[in-house]
Coordinates of C-alpha atoms in Angstrom, one line a residue:
X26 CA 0.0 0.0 0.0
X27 CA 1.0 3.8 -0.8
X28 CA 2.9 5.2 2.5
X29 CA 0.6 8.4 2.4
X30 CA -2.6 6.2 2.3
X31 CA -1.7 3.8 5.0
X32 CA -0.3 6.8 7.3
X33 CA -3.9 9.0 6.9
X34 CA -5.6 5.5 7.4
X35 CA -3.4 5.0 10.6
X36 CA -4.2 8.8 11.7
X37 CA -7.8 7.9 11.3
X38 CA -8.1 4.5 13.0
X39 CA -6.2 6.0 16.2
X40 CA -8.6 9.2 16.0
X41 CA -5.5 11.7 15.3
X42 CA -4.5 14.5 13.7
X43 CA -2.0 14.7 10.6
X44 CA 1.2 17.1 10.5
X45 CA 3.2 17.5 6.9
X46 CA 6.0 19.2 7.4
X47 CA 7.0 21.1 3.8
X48 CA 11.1 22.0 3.2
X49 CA 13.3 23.0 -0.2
X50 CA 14.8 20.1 -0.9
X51 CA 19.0 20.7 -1.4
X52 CA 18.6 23.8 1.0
X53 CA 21.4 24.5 2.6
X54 CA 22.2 21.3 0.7
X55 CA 21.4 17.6 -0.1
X56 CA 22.8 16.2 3.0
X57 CA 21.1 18.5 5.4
X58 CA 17.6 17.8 3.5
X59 CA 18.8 13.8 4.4
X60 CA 19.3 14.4 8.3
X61 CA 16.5 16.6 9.1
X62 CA 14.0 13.9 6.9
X63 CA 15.3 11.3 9.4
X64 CA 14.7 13.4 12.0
X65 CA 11.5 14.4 11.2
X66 CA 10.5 10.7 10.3
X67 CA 11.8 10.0 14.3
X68 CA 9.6 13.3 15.8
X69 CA 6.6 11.8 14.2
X70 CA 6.0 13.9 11.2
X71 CA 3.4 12.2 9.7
X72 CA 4.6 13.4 5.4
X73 CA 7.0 15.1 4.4
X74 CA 6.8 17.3 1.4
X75 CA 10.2 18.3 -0.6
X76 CA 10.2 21.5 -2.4
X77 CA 12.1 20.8 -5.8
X78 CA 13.9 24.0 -6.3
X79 CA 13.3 25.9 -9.8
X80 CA 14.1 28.8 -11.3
X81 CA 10.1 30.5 -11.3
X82 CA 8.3 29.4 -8.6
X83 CA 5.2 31.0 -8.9
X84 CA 2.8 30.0 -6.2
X85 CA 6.0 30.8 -3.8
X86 CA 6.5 33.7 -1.5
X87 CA 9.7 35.3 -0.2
X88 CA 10.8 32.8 2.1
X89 CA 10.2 29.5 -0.1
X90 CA 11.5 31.3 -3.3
X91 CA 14.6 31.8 -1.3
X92 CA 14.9 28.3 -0.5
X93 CA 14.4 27.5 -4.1
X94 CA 17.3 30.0 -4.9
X95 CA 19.6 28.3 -2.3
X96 CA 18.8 24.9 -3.7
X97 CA 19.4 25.5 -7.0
X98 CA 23.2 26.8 -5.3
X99 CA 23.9 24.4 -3.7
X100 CA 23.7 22.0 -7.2
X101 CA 20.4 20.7 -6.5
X102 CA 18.7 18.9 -9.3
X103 CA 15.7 16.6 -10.1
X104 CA 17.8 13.7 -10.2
X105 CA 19.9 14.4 -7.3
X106 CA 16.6 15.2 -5.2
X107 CA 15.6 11.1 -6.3
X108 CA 19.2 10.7 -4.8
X109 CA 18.5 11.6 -1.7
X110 CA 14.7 10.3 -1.6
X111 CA 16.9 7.1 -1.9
X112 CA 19.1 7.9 1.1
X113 CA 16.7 8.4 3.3
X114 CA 14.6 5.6 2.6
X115 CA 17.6 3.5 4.0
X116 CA 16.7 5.3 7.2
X117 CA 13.3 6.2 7.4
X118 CA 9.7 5.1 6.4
X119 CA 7.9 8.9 6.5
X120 CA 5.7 9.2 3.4
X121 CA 7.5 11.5 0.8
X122 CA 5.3 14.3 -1.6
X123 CA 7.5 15.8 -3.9
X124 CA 6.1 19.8 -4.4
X125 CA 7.5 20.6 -7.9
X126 CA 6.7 22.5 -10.9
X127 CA 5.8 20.8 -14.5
X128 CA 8.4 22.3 -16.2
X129 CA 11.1 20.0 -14.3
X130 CA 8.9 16.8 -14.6
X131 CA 8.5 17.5 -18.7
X132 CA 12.4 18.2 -19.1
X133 CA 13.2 14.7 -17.5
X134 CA 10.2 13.2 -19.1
X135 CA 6.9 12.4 -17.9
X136 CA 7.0 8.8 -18.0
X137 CA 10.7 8.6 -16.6
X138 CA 10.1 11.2 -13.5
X139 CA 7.4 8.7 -12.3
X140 CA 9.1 5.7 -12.8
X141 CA 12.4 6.9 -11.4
X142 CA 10.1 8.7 -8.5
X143 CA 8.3 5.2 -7.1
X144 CA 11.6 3.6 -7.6
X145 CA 13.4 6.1 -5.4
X146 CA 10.8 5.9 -2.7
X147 CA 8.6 8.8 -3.5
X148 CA 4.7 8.5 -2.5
X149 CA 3.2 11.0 -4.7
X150 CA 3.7 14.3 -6.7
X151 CA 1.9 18.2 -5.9
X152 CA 2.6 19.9 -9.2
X153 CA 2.0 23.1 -8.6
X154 CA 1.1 24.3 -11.9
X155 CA -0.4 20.9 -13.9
X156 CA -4.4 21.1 -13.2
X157 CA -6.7 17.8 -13.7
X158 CA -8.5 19.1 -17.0
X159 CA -4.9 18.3 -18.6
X160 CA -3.5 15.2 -16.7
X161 CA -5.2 12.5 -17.4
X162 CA -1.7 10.7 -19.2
X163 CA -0.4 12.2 -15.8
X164 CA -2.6 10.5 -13.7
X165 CA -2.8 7.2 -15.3
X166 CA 1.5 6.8 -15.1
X167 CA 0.9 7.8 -11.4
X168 CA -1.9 5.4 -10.6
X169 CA 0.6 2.5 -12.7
X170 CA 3.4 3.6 -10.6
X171 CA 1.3 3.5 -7.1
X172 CA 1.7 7.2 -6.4
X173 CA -0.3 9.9 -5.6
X174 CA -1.6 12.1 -7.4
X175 CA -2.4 15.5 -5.0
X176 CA -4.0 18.6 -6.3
X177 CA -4.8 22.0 -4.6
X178 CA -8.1 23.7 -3.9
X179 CA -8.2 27.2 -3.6
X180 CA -10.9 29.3 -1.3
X181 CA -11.5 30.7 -4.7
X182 CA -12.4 27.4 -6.0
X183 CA -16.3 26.6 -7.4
X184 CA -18.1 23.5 -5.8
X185 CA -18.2 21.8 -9.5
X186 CA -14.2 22.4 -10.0
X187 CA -13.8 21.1 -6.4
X188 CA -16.2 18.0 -7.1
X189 CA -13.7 17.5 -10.4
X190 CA -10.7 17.9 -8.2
X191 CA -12.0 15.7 -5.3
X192 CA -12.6 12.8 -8.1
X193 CA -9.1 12.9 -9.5
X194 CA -7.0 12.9 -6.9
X195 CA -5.5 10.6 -4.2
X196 CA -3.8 10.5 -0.8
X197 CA -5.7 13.5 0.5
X198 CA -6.8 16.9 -0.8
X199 CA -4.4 20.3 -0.1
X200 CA -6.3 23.0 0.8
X201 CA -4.5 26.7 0.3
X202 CA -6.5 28.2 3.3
X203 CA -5.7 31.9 1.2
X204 CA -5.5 33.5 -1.7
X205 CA -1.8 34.4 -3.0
X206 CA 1.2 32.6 -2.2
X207 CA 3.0 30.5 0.5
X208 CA 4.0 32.4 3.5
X209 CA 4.3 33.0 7.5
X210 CA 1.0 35.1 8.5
X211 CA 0.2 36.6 12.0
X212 CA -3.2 34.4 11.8
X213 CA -5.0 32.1 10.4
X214 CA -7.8 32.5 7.7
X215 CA -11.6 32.1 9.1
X216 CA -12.9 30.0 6.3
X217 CA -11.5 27.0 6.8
X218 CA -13.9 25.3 8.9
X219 CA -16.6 26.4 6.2
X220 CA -14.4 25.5 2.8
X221 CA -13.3 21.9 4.2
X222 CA -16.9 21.5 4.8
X223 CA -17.6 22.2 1.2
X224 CA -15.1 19.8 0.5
X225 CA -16.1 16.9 2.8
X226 CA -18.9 17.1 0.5
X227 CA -17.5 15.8 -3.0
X228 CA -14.7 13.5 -1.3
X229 CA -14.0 11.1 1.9
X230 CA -10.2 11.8 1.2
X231 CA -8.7 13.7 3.9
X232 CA -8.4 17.4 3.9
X233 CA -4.8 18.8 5.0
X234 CA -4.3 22.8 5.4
X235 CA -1.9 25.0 4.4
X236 CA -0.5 28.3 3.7
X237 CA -0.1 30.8 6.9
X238 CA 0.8 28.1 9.5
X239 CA 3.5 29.5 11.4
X240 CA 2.9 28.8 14.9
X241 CA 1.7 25.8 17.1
X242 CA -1.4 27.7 18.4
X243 CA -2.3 28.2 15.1
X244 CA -1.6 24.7 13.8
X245 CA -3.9 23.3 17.1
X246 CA -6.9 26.2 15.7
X247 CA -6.2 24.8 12.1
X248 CA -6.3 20.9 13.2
X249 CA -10.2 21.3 14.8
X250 CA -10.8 21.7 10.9
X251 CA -8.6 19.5 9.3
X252 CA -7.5 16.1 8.8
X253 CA -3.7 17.3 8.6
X254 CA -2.2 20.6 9.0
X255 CA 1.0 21.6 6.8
X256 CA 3.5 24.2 7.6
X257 CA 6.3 25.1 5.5
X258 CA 7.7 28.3 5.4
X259 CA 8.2 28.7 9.1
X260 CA 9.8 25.6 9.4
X261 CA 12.3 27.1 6.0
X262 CA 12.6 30.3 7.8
X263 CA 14.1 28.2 10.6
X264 CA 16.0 26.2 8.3
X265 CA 17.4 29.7 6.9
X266 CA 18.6 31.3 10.3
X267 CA 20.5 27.9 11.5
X268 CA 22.2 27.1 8.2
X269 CA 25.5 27.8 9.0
X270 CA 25.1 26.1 12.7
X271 CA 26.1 22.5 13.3
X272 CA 23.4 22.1 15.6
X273 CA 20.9 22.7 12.3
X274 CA 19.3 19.6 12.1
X275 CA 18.7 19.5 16.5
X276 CA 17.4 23.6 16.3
X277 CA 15.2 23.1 13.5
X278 CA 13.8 19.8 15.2
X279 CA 13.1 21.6 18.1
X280 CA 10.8 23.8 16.5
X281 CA 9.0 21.0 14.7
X282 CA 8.7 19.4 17.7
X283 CA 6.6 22.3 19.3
X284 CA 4.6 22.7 15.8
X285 CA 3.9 19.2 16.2
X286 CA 2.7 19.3 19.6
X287 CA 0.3 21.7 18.8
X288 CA -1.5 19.5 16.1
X289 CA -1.7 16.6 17.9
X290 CA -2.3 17.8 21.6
X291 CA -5.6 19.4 21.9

C-alpha cells in the first residue's frame, strides 16, 4: 500500500491528527535535506513534502523562493533530489510528496520522472502548476506507478471544479487556506472550517491545510478543521537562520517538535 494512504488510514483509526511538514529540498544542501528527513520521520512527522527547487516558482513567496534559490546553489537537481529520496529511505519510512513545478517533470520526461520517482521511494507528486483538466496521461502513469496524485483547492475554487478535483485525486486533498502565495501570517484564515466543509462534500479523502501556518497555536486552531495541517515556510525560515550552525538539524527539530505538539495535543 502507498505510505501516504496507510499513514492517513493510521491517523484515522487511532482518532488523530496529521502534521506535513513542507522544506526545499538541497537547501542549505542535499545532505542536510537527508538528516532533518530522518529526524522528522523520528519526531513523528506524519509526510514530508520536498520543495524541488526551480528557477520560477510561482505560487512561492519570499521565504520559499529563497529556498528555491539556495537549492538551486547548492547544485540541487531533479535527479539528485531522487538521490536523496533514496538515502533516506535506508533510514526512514515517512511518506514522501515531492512539491514541484511541471516544467522539471516534462524536461526529464513524464513517463521517466514517475518511474524513477516510485523507484526512489517517493509516494506521490503536488505539481504546482499541472491542473486535472490536462493530466489525465499524468494520472494514469501515477496510478501504474502507485503514487499519488495531489491537487490544490483554492478558497476561490467553485463547488463543481472542487467535485472535479475531489474525483481525480488521491492520498488526501491540499487546501490553500488563502488566496496568494505561501508564506508565514500573523493568523490564520476564518474560512477554513466552512471551505473543508464544502469539500467533505465531494470526497471522503482527507483534507490537509496549508498556507499561513507559522505557529503551534495556530496549527492546534487549524487541526479542529482539518485532517492534517501543513507548515512550511516557518519551518524554511528556521531552516534559513540555523544554516550555517552545526546544531541545524537538532534547532530546527526543536521547532518542529513544538509545531507538532500543537497539532496533535488538543
Amino acid at each position: 500500500m502507498n505510505r501516504i494512504i496507510e499513514r492517513f488510514e493510521q491517523l484515522k483509526r487511532f482518532q488523530q491528527k496529521g502534521f506535513i511538514v513542507y522544506v526545499g529540498a538541497g537547501d542549505p544542501n542535499l545532505d542536510a535535506t537527508r538528516q532533518l528527513a530522518v529526524a522528522f520521520d523520528k519526531l513523528g512527522v506524519d509526510v514530508l513534502e520536498l520543495g524541488v527547487p526551480f528557477s520560477d516558482p510561482l505560487a512561492d513567496g519570499l521565504v520559499n523562493q529563497l529556498a528555491a534559490q539556495r537549492g538551486l546553489e547548492s547544485g540541487t537537481t531533479p535527479p539528485k533530489v531522487l538521490e536523496t529520496v533514496a538515502a533516506i529511505r535506508r533510514e526512514a519510512h515517512v511518506p514522501i510528496v515531492l512539491y514541484i513545478y511541471f516544467n522539471l517533470i516534462h524536461r526529464c520526461g513524464l513517463e521517466k520522472f514517475i518511474q524513477d520517482a516510485a523507484r526512489a521511494g517517493v509516494d506521490g507528486l503536488l505539481v504546482l502548476d499541472l491542473p486535472p483538466e490536462e493530466s489525465e496521461n499524468y494520472e494514469a502513469l501515477m496510478e501504474r506507478a502507485g503514487l499519488c496524485n495531489i491537487y490544490l483547492v483554492a478558497p476561490t475554487t467553485p463547488d463543481s471544479r472542487i467535485a472535479l478535483i475531489a474525483k481525480r485525486a488521491r492520498g488526501f486533498i491540499y487546501y490553500v487556506s488563502r488566496e496568494g502565495v505561501t508564506g508565514m501570517q500573523t493568523k490564520v484564515a476564518d474560512t477554513i472550517s466552512q471551505m473543508t466543509a464544502r469539500i467533505r462534500q465531494h470526497t471522503n479523502l482527507p483534507v490537509a491545510v496549508g498556507f499561513g501556518i507559522s505557529t503551534p497555536d495556530q496549527a492546534r486552531l487549524v487541526a479542529q478543521s482539518a485532517e492534517a495541517v501543513v507548515v512550511g515556510s516557518a519551518i524554511v525560515n528556521q531552516i534559513a537562520q540555523h544554516a550555517n550552525d552545526k546544531a541545524l538539524t537538532a534547532k530546527v527539530s526543536d521547532f518542529v517538535k513544538s509545531l507538532l505538539e500543537g497539532v496533535k495535543k488538543p
